[in-house]
Coordinates of C-alpha atoms and ligand atoms in Angstrom, one line a residue:
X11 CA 105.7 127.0 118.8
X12 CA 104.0 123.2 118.6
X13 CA 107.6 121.9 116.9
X14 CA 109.9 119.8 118.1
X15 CA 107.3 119.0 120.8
X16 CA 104.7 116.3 121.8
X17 CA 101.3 117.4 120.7
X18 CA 97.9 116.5 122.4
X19 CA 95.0 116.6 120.2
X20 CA 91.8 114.5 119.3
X21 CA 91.8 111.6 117.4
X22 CA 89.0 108.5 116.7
X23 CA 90.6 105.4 117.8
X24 CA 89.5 102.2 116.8
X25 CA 90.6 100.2 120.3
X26 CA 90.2 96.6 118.1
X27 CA 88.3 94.7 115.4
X28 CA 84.6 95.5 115.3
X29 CA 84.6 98.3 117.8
X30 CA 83.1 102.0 116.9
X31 CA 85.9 104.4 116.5
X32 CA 86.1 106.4 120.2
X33 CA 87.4 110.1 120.2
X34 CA 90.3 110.4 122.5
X35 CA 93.3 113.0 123.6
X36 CA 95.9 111.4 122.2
X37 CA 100.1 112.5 122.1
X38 CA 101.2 113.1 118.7
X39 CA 105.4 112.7 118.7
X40 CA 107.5 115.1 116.3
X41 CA 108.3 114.2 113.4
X42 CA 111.4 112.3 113.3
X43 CA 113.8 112.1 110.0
X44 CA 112.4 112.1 106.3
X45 CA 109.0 112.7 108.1
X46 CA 106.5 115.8 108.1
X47 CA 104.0 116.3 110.9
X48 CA 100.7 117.5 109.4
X49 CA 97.6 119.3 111.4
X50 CA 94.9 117.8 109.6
X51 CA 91.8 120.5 108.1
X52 CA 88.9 117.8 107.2
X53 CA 89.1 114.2 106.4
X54 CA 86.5 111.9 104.6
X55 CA 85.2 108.4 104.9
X56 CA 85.8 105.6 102.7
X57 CA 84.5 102.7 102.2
X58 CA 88.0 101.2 103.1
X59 CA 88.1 102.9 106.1
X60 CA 85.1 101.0 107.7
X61 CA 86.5 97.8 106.5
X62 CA 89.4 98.4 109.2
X63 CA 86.6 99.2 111.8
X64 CA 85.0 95.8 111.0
X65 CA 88.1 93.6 110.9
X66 CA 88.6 92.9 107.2
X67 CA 92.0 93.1 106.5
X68 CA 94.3 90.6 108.2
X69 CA 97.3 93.0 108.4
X70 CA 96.1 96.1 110.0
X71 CA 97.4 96.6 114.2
X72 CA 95.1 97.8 116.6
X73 CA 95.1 100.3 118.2
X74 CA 94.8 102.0 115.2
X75 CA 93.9 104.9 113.8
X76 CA 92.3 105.2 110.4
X77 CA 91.3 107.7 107.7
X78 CA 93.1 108.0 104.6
X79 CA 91.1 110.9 102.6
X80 CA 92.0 113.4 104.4
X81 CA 93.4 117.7 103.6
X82 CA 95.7 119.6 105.8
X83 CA 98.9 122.2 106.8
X84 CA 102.4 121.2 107.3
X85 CA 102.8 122.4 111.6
X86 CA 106.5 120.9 111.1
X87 CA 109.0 118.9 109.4
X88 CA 111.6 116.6 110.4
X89 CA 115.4 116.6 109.8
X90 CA 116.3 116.2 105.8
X91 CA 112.7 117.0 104.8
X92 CA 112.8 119.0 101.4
X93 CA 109.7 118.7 99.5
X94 CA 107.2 120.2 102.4
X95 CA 107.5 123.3 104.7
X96 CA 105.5 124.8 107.6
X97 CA 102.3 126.3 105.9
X98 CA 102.2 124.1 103.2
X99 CA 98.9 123.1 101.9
X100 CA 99.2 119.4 101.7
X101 CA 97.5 116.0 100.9
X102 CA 98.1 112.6 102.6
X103 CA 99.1 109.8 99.6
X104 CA 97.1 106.9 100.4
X105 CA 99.6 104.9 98.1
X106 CA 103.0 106.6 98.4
X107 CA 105.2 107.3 95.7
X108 CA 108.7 106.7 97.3
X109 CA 110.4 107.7 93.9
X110 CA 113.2 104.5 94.2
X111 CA 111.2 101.4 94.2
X112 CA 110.9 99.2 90.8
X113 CA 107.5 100.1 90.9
X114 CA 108.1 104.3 91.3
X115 CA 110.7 103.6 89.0
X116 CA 108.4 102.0 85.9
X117 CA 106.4 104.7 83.9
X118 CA 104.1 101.5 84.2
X119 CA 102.6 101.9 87.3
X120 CA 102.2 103.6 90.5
X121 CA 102.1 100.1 92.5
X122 CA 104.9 102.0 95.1
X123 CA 106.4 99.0 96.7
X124 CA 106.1 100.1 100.2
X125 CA 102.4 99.8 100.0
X126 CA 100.8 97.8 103.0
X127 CA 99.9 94.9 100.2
X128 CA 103.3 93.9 101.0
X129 CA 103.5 93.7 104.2
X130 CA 102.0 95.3 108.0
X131 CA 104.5 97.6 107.7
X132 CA 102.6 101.0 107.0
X133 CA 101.3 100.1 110.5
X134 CA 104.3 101.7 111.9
X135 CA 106.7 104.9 110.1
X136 CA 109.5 103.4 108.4
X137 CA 111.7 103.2 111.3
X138 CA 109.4 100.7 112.7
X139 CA 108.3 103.0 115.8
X140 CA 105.1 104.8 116.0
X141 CA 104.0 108.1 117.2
X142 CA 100.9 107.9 118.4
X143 CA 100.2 107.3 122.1
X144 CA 96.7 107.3 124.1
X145 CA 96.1 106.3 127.9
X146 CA 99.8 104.8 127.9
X147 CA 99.5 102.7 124.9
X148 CA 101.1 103.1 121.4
X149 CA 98.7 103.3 118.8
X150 CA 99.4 102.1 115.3
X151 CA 99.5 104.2 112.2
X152 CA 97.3 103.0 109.1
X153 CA 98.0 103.1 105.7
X154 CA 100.7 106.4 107.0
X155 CA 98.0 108.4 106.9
X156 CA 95.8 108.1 109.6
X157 CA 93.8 111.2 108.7
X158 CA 91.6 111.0 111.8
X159 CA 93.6 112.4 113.8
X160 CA 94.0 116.6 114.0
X161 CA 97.8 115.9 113.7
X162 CA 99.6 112.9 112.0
X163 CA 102.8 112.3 110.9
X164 CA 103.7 111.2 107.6
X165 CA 106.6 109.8 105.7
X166 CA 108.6 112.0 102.8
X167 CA 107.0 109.2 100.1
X168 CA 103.0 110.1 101.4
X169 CA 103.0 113.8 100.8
X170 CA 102.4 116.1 98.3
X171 CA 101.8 119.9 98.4
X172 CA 98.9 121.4 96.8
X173 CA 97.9 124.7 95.8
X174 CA 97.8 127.3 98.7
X175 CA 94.2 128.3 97.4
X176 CA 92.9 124.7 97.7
X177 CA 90.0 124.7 100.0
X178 CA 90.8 121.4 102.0
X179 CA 87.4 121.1 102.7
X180 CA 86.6 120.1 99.5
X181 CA 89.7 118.9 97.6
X182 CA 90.8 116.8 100.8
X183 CA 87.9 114.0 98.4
X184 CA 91.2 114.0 96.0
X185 CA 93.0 111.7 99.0
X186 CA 91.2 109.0 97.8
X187 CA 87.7 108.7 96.3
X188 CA 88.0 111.3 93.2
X189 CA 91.2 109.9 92.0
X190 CA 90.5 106.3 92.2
X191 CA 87.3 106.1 90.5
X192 CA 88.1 108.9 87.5
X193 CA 91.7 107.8 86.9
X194 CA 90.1 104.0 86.7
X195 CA 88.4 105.5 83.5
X196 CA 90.9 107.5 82.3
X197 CA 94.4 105.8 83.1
X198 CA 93.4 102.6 82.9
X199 CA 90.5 101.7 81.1
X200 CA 91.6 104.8 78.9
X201 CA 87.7 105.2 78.0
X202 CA 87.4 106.2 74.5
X203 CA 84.8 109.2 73.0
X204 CA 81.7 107.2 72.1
X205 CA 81.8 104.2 74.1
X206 CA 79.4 102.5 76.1
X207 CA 80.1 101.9 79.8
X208 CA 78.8 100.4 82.9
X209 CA 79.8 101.2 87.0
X210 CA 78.8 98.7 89.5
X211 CA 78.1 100.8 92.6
X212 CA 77.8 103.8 92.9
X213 CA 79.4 105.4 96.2
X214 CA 81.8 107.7 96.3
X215 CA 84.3 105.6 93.9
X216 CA 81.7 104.6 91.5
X217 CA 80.3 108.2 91.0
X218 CA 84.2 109.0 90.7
X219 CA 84.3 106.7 87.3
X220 CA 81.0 107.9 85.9
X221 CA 82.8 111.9 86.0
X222 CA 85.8 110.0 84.1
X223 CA 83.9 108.2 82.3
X224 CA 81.9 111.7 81.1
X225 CA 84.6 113.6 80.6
X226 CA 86.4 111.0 78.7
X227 CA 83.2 111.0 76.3
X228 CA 81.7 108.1 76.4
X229 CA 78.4 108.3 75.2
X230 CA 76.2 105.8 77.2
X231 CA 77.4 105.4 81.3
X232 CA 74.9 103.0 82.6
X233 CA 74.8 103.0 86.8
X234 CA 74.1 99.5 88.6
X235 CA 72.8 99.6 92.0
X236 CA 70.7 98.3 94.8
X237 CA 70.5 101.2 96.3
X238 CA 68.0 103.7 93.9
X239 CA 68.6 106.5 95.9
X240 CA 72.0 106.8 94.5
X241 CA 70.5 107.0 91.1
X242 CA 69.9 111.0 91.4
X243 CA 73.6 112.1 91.9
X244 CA 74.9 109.3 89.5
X245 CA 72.7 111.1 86.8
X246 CA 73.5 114.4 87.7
X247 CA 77.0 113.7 86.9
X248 CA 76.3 111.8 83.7
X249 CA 74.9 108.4 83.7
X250 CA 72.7 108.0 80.9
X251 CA 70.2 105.1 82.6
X252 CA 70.9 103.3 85.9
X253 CA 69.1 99.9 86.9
X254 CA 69.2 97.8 89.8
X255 CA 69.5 94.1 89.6
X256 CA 66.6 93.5 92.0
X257 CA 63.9 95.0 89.2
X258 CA 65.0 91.9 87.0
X259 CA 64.5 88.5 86.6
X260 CA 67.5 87.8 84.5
X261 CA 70.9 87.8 86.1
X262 CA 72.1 91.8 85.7
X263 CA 74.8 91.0 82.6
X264 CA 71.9 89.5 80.7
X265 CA 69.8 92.5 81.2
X266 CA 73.4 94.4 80.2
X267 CA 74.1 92.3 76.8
X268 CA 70.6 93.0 76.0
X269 CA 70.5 97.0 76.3
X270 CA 73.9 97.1 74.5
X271 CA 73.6 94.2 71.5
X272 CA 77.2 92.8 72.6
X273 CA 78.3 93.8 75.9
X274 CA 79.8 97.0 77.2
X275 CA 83.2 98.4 76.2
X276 CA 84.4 99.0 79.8
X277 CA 83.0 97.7 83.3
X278 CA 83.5 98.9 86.3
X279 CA 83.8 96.8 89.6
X280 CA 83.4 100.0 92.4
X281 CA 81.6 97.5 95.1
X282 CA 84.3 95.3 96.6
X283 CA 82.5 91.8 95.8
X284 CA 83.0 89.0 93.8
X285 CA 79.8 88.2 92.4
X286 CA 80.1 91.9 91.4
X287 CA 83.1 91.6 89.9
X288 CA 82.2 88.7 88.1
X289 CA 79.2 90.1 86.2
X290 CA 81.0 93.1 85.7
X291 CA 83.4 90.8 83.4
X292 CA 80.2 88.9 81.8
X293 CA 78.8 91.9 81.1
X294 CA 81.6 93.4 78.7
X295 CA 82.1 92.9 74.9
X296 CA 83.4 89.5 74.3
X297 CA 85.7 90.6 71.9
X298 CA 87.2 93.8 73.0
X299 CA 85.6 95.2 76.3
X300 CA 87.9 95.9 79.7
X301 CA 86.5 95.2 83.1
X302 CA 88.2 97.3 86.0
X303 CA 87.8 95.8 89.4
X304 CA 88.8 98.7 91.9
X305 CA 86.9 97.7 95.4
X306 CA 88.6 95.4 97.2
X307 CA 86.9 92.2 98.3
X308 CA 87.5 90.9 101.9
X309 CA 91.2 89.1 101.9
X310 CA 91.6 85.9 100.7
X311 CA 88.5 86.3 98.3
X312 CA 89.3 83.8 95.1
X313 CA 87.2 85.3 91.8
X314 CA 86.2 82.4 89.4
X315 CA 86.4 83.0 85.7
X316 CA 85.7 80.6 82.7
X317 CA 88.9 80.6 80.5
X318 CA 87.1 81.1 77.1
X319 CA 85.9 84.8 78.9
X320 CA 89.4 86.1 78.3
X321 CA 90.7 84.3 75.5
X322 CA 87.9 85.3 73.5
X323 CA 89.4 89.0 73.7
X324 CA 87.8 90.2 77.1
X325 CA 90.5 92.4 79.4
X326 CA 90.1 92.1 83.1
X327 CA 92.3 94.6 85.4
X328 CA 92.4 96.9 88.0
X329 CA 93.9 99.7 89.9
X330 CA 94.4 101.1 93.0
X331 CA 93.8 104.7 93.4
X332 CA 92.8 105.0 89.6
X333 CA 96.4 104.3 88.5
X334 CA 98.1 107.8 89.2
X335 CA 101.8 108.2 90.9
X336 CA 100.2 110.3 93.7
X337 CA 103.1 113.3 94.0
X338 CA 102.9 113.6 90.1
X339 CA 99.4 113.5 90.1
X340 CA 97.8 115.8 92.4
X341 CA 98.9 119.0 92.4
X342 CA 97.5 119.1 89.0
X343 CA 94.0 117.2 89.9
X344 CA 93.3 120.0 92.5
X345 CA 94.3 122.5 90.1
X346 CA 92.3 121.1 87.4
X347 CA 89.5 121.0 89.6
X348 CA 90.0 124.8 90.6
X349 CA 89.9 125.7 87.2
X350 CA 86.3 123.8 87.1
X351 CA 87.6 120.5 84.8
X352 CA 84.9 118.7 87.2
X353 CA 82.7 119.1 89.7
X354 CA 83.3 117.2 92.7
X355 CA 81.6 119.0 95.5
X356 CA 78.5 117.3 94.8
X357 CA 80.3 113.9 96.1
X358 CA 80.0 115.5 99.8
X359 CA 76.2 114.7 100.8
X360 CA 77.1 115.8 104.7
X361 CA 79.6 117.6 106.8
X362 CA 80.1 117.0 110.1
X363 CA 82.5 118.3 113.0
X364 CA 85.5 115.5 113.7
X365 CA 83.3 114.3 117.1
X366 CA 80.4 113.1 115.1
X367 CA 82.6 110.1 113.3
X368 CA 80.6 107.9 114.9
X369 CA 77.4 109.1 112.7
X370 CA 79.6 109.4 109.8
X371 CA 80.2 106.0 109.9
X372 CA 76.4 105.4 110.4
X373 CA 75.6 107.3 107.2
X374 CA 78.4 105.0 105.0
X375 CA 76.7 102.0 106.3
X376 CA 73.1 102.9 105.7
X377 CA 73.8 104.1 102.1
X378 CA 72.7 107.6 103.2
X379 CA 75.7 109.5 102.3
X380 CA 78.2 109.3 99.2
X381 CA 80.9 111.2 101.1
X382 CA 80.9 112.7 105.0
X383 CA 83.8 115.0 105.3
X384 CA 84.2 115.6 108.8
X385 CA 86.3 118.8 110.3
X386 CA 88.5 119.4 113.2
Ligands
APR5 N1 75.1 95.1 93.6 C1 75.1 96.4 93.2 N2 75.5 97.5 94.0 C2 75.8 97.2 95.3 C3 75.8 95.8 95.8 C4 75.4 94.8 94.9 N3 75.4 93.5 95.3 N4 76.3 95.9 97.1 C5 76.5 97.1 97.4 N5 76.2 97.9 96.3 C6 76.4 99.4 96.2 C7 76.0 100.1 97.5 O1 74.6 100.4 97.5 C8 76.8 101.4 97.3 O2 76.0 102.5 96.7 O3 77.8 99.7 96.1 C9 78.0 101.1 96.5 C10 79.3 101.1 97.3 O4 79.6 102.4 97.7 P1 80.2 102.8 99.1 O5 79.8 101.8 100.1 O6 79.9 104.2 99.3 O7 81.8 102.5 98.9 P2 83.0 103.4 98.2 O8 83.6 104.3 99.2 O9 82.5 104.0 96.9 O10 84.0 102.2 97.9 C11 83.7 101.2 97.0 O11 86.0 100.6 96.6 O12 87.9 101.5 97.8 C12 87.0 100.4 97.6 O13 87.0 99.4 99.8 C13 86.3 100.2 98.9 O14 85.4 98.1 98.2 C14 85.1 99.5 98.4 C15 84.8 100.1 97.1
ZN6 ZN1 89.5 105.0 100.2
ZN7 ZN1 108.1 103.3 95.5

């Protein structure tokens, strides 16, 4: 009855640069062509997501409304729209897979083209026109996602369907923090049975790469963090020690050489710094080991390497959203985690209803949660 109408629902809007999200009415347009309007189930929050509240990325619009982990239902599609239908169980593809870029293309890599790296364009849909609105004002679109909001509209290349027994308020984790952290050990530092490993961080992306790393078999996953109390959870989903570089007087990929012999066989960057990443490269095998930087500094950060790191054999990489081509990718994730492959419930530390962003946020920025998933 909603389609092919303007819908009023509540969304967080984050008015400009260093403001707290505010939960507004705001007018949700249909979807126009090649687009799907989705009513969105539960969202998380991700690290990423607070760096748009505080300003960090140069090419984000505000207005704006963010969230880009989130779970939902199809209300209704748009002219030409083929691979989604009212009902569908869906996910929102924080990195979409348009299928005709060189990128989509390339068995290589799921680096879509029409990411927001290249450009502010994900700001608006693809037609350059937005269909958000609140007190009179357009409202930009983020990442074309913008999961907090109960409905959002979504282009054809940044939505997959997912099995109709997916709980969404569980699997909606696979929009963004599950995938990126396990396919960082399994796509692309392709962990091997036996090997030693080490995660800087451990939020909800960090804990993300110890599961990969476990189920890929490594057999030591060493946890670095300043924050202990994340220790727990990063041991209950395999770590075999965690340390934090404030019990040390050496520099933390000292400490690391000296618990393996020679270095790690993969790092992990899952913090977003560069000092982070850095030792996360110092710390690997000077021969052979891969360091994976997946958190994203603040723009415009430079990372300082000595030459002799690499040539001596060292790889240093990265991913974004652990590598996968999201449409090819999830459907089987969710199923795999159906059929119990992993567990990633225990990710969720709190659940709140969609008014309570506010304390969501709160609980990313004081470490206390790994992952809020908030519900409309
Ligand atoms: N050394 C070690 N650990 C640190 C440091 C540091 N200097 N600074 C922060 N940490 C830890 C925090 O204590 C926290 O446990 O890093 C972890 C980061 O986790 P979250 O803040 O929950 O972030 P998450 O959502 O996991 O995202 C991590 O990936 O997608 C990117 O933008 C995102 O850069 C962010 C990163
Ligand atoms: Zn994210
Ligand atoms: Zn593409």
């Amino acid at each position: 009855a909603t389609a092919g109408k303007v819908i009023k629902c509540k969304a967080a809007i984050i008015w400009e640069a260093g403001k707290t999200p505010s939960v507004e009415e705001v007018e949700v347009a249909p979807p126009r062509s090649g687009e799907i309007r989705v009513k969105i189930v539960a969202t998380g929050i991700c690290r990423t997501d607070d760096h748009v509240l505080k300003g960090f990325f140069p090419n984000i619009s505000y207005p704006v409304i963010a969230g880009h982990e989130g779970a939902g239902i199809v209300e209704s599609v748009g002219p030409g729209v083929t691979c989604v239908k009212p009902g569908d169980k869906v996910i929102p593809l924080c990195l979409p897979q348009c299928g005709e870029c060189d990128c989509c293309l390339s068995p290589k890599t799921n680096y879509c083209l029409k990411n927001h790296f290249q450009g502010s364009f994900q700001n608006w849909m693809p037609d350059k026109t937005n269909r958000f609105t609140c007190r009179g004002k357009q409202v930009y679109h983020f990442l074309w996602t913008s999961t907090f909001s109960e409905y959002t509209v979504l282009p054809e290349a940044s939505i997959v369907k997912i099995s109709d027994e997916a709980p969404l308020d569980k699997v909606c984790l696979f929009g963004c923090a599950f995938p990126t952290g396990y396919g960082a050990a399994i796509n692309t530092a392709k962990v091997e049975p036996g090997s030693t490993c080490a995660i800087f961080g451990l939020g909800g992306i960090g804990l993300s790469v110890v599961i990969g790393c476990k189920t890929a078999g490594a057999s030591r996953i060493i946890g670095v963090d300043i924050n202990k109390s994340k220790f727990a959870k990063a041991k209950e989903l395999g770590a075999t020690e965690c340390i934090a570089p404030q019990d040390f007087k050496k520099p933390i990929n000292e400490v690391l050489m000296e618990m393996t012999g020679l270095g790690v066989d993969y790092a992990f960057e899952a913090i977003g710094r560069i000092d982070t990443e850095a030792t996360a490269l110092s710390s690997c095998h000077a021969g052979h080991g891969v360091c994976v930087l997946i958190g994203e500094p603040p723009a415009g950060s430079q990372l300082s390497i000595t030459p002799i790191q690499l040539i001596s054999g060292r790889k240093l990489t990265g991913c974004l959203v652990g590598g996968w081509k999201l449409k090819d990718a999830l459907p089987k994730l969710v199923s795999d985690y159906m059929n119990k492959k992993f567990n990633t419930d225990t990710l969720i530390t709190h659940v709140l209803p969609f008014e309570k962003i506010g304390e969501g946020f709160e609980l990313l920025q004081t470490g206390k949660s790994i992952r809020c998933v908030l519900l409309f």
